[in-house]
Tab-separated table of C-alpha atoms in Angstrom:
chain	number	residue	atom	x	y	z
A	13	UNK	CA	74.403	26.861	137.049
A	14	UNK	CA	74.050	29.196	140.168
A	15	UNK	CA	73.609	26.263	142.377
A	16	UNK	CA	76.975	24.371	141.136
A	17	UNK	CA	78.709	27.809	141.891
A	18	UNK	CA	77.160	28.027	145.761
A	19	UNK	CA	78.054	24.538	146.007
A	20	UNK	CA	81.382	24.844	145.223
A	21	UNK	CA	81.951	27.574	147.019
A	22	UNK	CA	80.659	26.036	149.977
A	23	UNK	CA	82.667	23.046	149.389
A	24	UNK	CA	85.703	25.421	149.734
A	25	UNK	CA	84.908	27.303	152.533
A	26	UNK	CA	84.747	24.116	154.893
A	27	UNK	CA	87.706	22.564	153.424
A	28	UNK	CA	89.300	25.727	154.387
A	29	UNK	CA	88.061	25.554	157.895
A	30	UNK	CA	89.318	22.198	158.572
A	31	UNK	CA	93.003	23.111	157.921
A	32	UNK	CA	95.523	24.473	159.958
A	33	UNK	CA	97.468	27.217	159.128
A	34	UNK	CA	101.172	26.855	160.432
A	35	UNK	CA	104.391	28.817	160.449
A	36	UNK	CA	107.795	28.695	162.607
A	37	UNK	CA	110.665	30.661	163.757
A	38	UNK	CA	113.764	29.859	165.122
A	39	UNK	CA	117.324	31.126	166.659
A	40	UNK	CA	119.485	30.200	163.644
A	41	UNK	CA	122.597	30.121	165.970
A	42	UNK	CA	120.828	27.215	168.152
A	43	UNK	CA	122.057	23.883	167.825
A	44	UNK	CA	118.716	21.931	167.779
A	45	UNK	CA	120.758	18.691	167.481
A	46	UNK	CA	121.887	18.643	171.296
A	47	UNK	CA	118.343	19.368	172.414
A	48	UNK	CA	117.403	16.070	174.342
A	49	UNK	CA	114.873	16.707	176.859
A	50	UNK	CA	112.056	18.983	178.313
A	51	UNK	CA	109.708	20.594	181.031
A	52	UNK	CA	106.885	22.145	180.670
A	53	UNK	CA	107.381	25.839	181.499
A	54	UNK	CA	104.815	26.422	184.423
A	55	UNK	CA	104.665	30.407	184.964
A	56	UNK	CA	103.775	30.744	180.803
A	57	UNK	CA	101.794	28.040	180.417
A	58	UNK	CA	99.485	29.142	183.760
A	59	UNK	CA	98.910	32.949	182.021
A	60	UNK	CA	97.282	30.934	178.750
A	61	UNK	CA	93.980	32.496	178.454
A	62	UNK	CA	92.101	29.130	178.208
A	63	UNK	CA	90.159	26.979	180.026
A	64	UNK	CA	92.220	24.510	182.124
A	65	UNK	CA	90.566	21.291	180.859
A	66	UNK	CA	91.388	22.822	176.902
A	67	UNK	CA	95.130	23.629	178.221
A	68	UNK	CA	95.652	19.749	179.740
A	69	UNK	CA	94.646	19.256	176.014
A	70	UNK	CA	97.069	21.109	174.760
A	71	UNK	CA	100.207	20.185	177.443
A	72	UNK	CA	99.223	16.237	176.734
A	73	UNK	CA	98.808	16.366	172.839
A	74	UNK	CA	102.671	18.578	172.829
A	75	UNK	CA	104.372	15.769	174.831
A	76	UNK	CA	103.284	13.351	173.021
A	77	UNK	CA	104.400	15.025	169.913
A	78	UNK	CA	108.105	15.613	171.863
A	79	UNK	CA	108.087	12.235	173.392
A	80	UNK	CA	107.283	10.927	169.197
A	81	UNK	CA	110.413	13.089	168.449
A	82	UNK	CA	112.756	11.499	170.276
A	83	UNK	CA	112.785	13.823	173.495
A	84	UNK	CA	112.573	12.746	177.180
A	85	UNK	CA	110.736	14.464	179.859
A	86	UNK	CA	112.867	15.519	182.594
A	87	UNK	CA	113.618	17.266	185.841
A	88	UNK	CA	116.300	18.913	184.423
A	89	UNK	CA	115.937	19.705	180.797
A	90	UNK	CA	117.469	21.375	177.943
A	91	UNK	CA	114.200	22.623	176.565
A	92	UNK	CA	111.348	24.734	178.481
A	93	UNK	CA	108.028	24.438	176.529
A	94	UNK	CA	105.376	27.545	176.922
A	95	UNK	CA	102.824	27.881	175.131
A	96	UNK	CA	99.661	30.788	174.791
A	97	UNK	CA	96.507	30.979	173.024
A	98	UNK	CA	94.490	34.051	171.372
A	99	UNK	CA	90.954	33.773	169.598
A	100	UNK	CA	88.727	36.330	167.758
A	101	UNK	CA	85.124	35.421	166.713
A	102	UNK	CA	84.351	35.987	163.025
A	103	UNK	CA	81.191	37.257	161.954
A	104	UNK	CA	79.846	36.622	158.356
A	105	UNK	CA	77.160	38.006	156.414
A	106	UNK	CA	76.494	35.786	153.078
A	107	UNK	CA	73.587	37.978	151.060
A	108	UNK	CA	72.255	35.642	148.705
A	109	UNK	CA	70.285	38.561	146.493
A	110	UNK	CA	67.122	36.260	144.692
A	111	UNK	CA	68.055	32.962	146.210
A	112	UNK	CA	65.742	32.585	149.004
A	113	UNK	CA	64.967	29.595	150.874
A	114	UNK	CA	63.216	27.771	147.902
A	115	UNK	CA	64.171	30.395	144.924
A	116	UNK	CA	66.608	29.280	142.279
A	117	UNK	CA	67.635	32.819	140.924
A	118	UNK	CA	66.151	35.283	139.603
A	119	UNK	CA	62.611	35.428	137.771
A	120	UNK	CA	59.304	34.687	139.574
A	121	UNK	CA	58.714	31.603	141.803
A	122	UNK	CA	56.151	30.892	143.893
A	123	UNK	CA	58.839	30.488	146.592
A	124	UNK	CA	60.837	33.719	145.853
A	125	UNK	CA	61.081	35.547	148.898
A	126	UNK	CA	63.309	38.071	147.467
A	127	UNK	CA	66.592	39.073	149.566
A	128	UNK	CA	68.110	35.926	151.817
A	129	UNK	CA	70.600	36.895	154.369
A	130	UNK	CA	72.618	34.254	156.337
A	131	UNK	CA	74.970	34.911	158.927
A	132	UNK	CA	77.309	32.541	160.928
A	133	UNK	CA	79.773	32.711	163.198
A	134	UNK	CA	82.639	30.917	164.335
A	135	UNK	CA	85.988	31.372	166.672
A	136	UNK	CA	89.186	31.196	164.428
A	137	UNK	CA	92.316	30.270	167.656
A	138	UNK	CA	95.796	30.699	167.186
A	139	UNK	CA	98.101	28.374	169.160
A	140	UNK	CA	101.631	29.715	170.061
A	141	UNK	CA	104.294	27.111	171.258
A	142	UNK	CA	107.775	28.268	172.495
A	143	UNK	CA	110.672	25.837	173.208
A	144	UNK	CA	112.958	27.824	175.668
A	145	UNK	CA	116.680	26.910	175.481
A	146	UNK	CA	116.465	26.597	179.720
A	147	UNK	CA	120.804	26.881	180.551
A	148	UNK	CA	120.346	30.651	178.481
A	149	UNK	CA	116.184	31.044	179.120
A	150	UNK	CA	116.405	32.463	176.092
A	151	UNK	CA	113.556	31.618	173.009
A	152	UNK	CA	115.191	29.332	170.386
A	153	UNK	CA	111.988	27.735	168.486
A	154	UNK	CA	108.279	29.229	167.885
A	155	UNK	CA	105.205	27.254	166.096
A	156	UNK	CA	102.129	29.025	165.321
A	157	UNK	CA	99.116	27.116	164.520
A	158	UNK	CA	96.175	29.032	163.267
A	159	UNK	CA	92.285	27.360	162.867
A	160	UNK	CA	89.241	27.405	163.403
A	161	UNK	CA	87.987	26.073	166.861
A	162	UNK	CA	85.188	23.272	167.062
A	163	UNK	CA	82.460	24.359	169.852
A	164	UNK	CA	81.111	20.934	169.564
A	165	UNK	CA	83.464	19.090	172.136
A	166	UNK	CA	83.491	15.659	171.142
A	167	UNK	CA	85.703	17.140	168.481
A	168	UNK	CA	87.804	19.309	170.453
A	169	UNK	CA	90.372	16.986	171.389
A	170	UNK	CA	90.960	15.550	167.816
A	171	UNK	CA	91.086	19.503	166.898
A	172	UNK	CA	93.894	20.268	169.491
A	173	UNK	CA	95.612	17.636	168.523
A	174	UNK	CA	95.705	18.619	164.790
A	175	UNK	CA	96.889	21.922	165.769
A	176	UNK	CA	100.002	20.320	168.108
A	177	UNK	CA	100.819	17.399	165.150
A	178	UNK	CA	100.650	20.495	162.032
A	179	UNK	CA	103.024	23.183	164.413
A	180	UNK	CA	104.950	20.085	165.399
A	181	UNK	CA	105.870	19.160	161.376
A	182	UNK	CA	108.019	22.218	161.386
A	183	UNK	CA	110.100	21.405	164.109
A	184	UNK	CA	113.458	20.796	164.216
A	185	UNK	CA	113.901	23.633	161.699
A	186	UNK	CA	114.535	22.062	158.515
A	187	UNK	CA	112.210	18.802	158.961
A	188	UNK	CA	109.084	20.399	157.331
A	189	UNK	CA	106.923	19.179	154.411
A	190	UNK	CA	107.953	20.054	150.428
């Protein structure tokens, strides 16, 4: 019974690591139907504390999502797009009392080693995407995605795309999946 419970717990933890939690906030007085064009807000993007490769990946993903929503990139935009990131290292210590590397619970086993601790680390990242009214220079929408980041370089681009796509599911306000 205990091994089944352990496998179930690991499956839940792994599935929760793959999802991106999203939220958004917006100016209720803004008319989002009037926004048709966009440009990136370089001063804001330059402040993002991530490497340039990942920054370009995020910007390409944002551009792709906005174009898919019918926006046009412009030198005289309706919206300015900015973004910033935060991250924190998570350290998890699991104390597997009685579940040694080869043991199966309490009792005697020739392979029982007593307490068996497992330490894992992961990085939780937060991506903020800001949409700023270009004429008023006011923030009109902010989307936030929180999730675990991939350390596997071959999966980074997919994970960034997943963050950005999940965030833009909330734009325009009122369009979120029910």
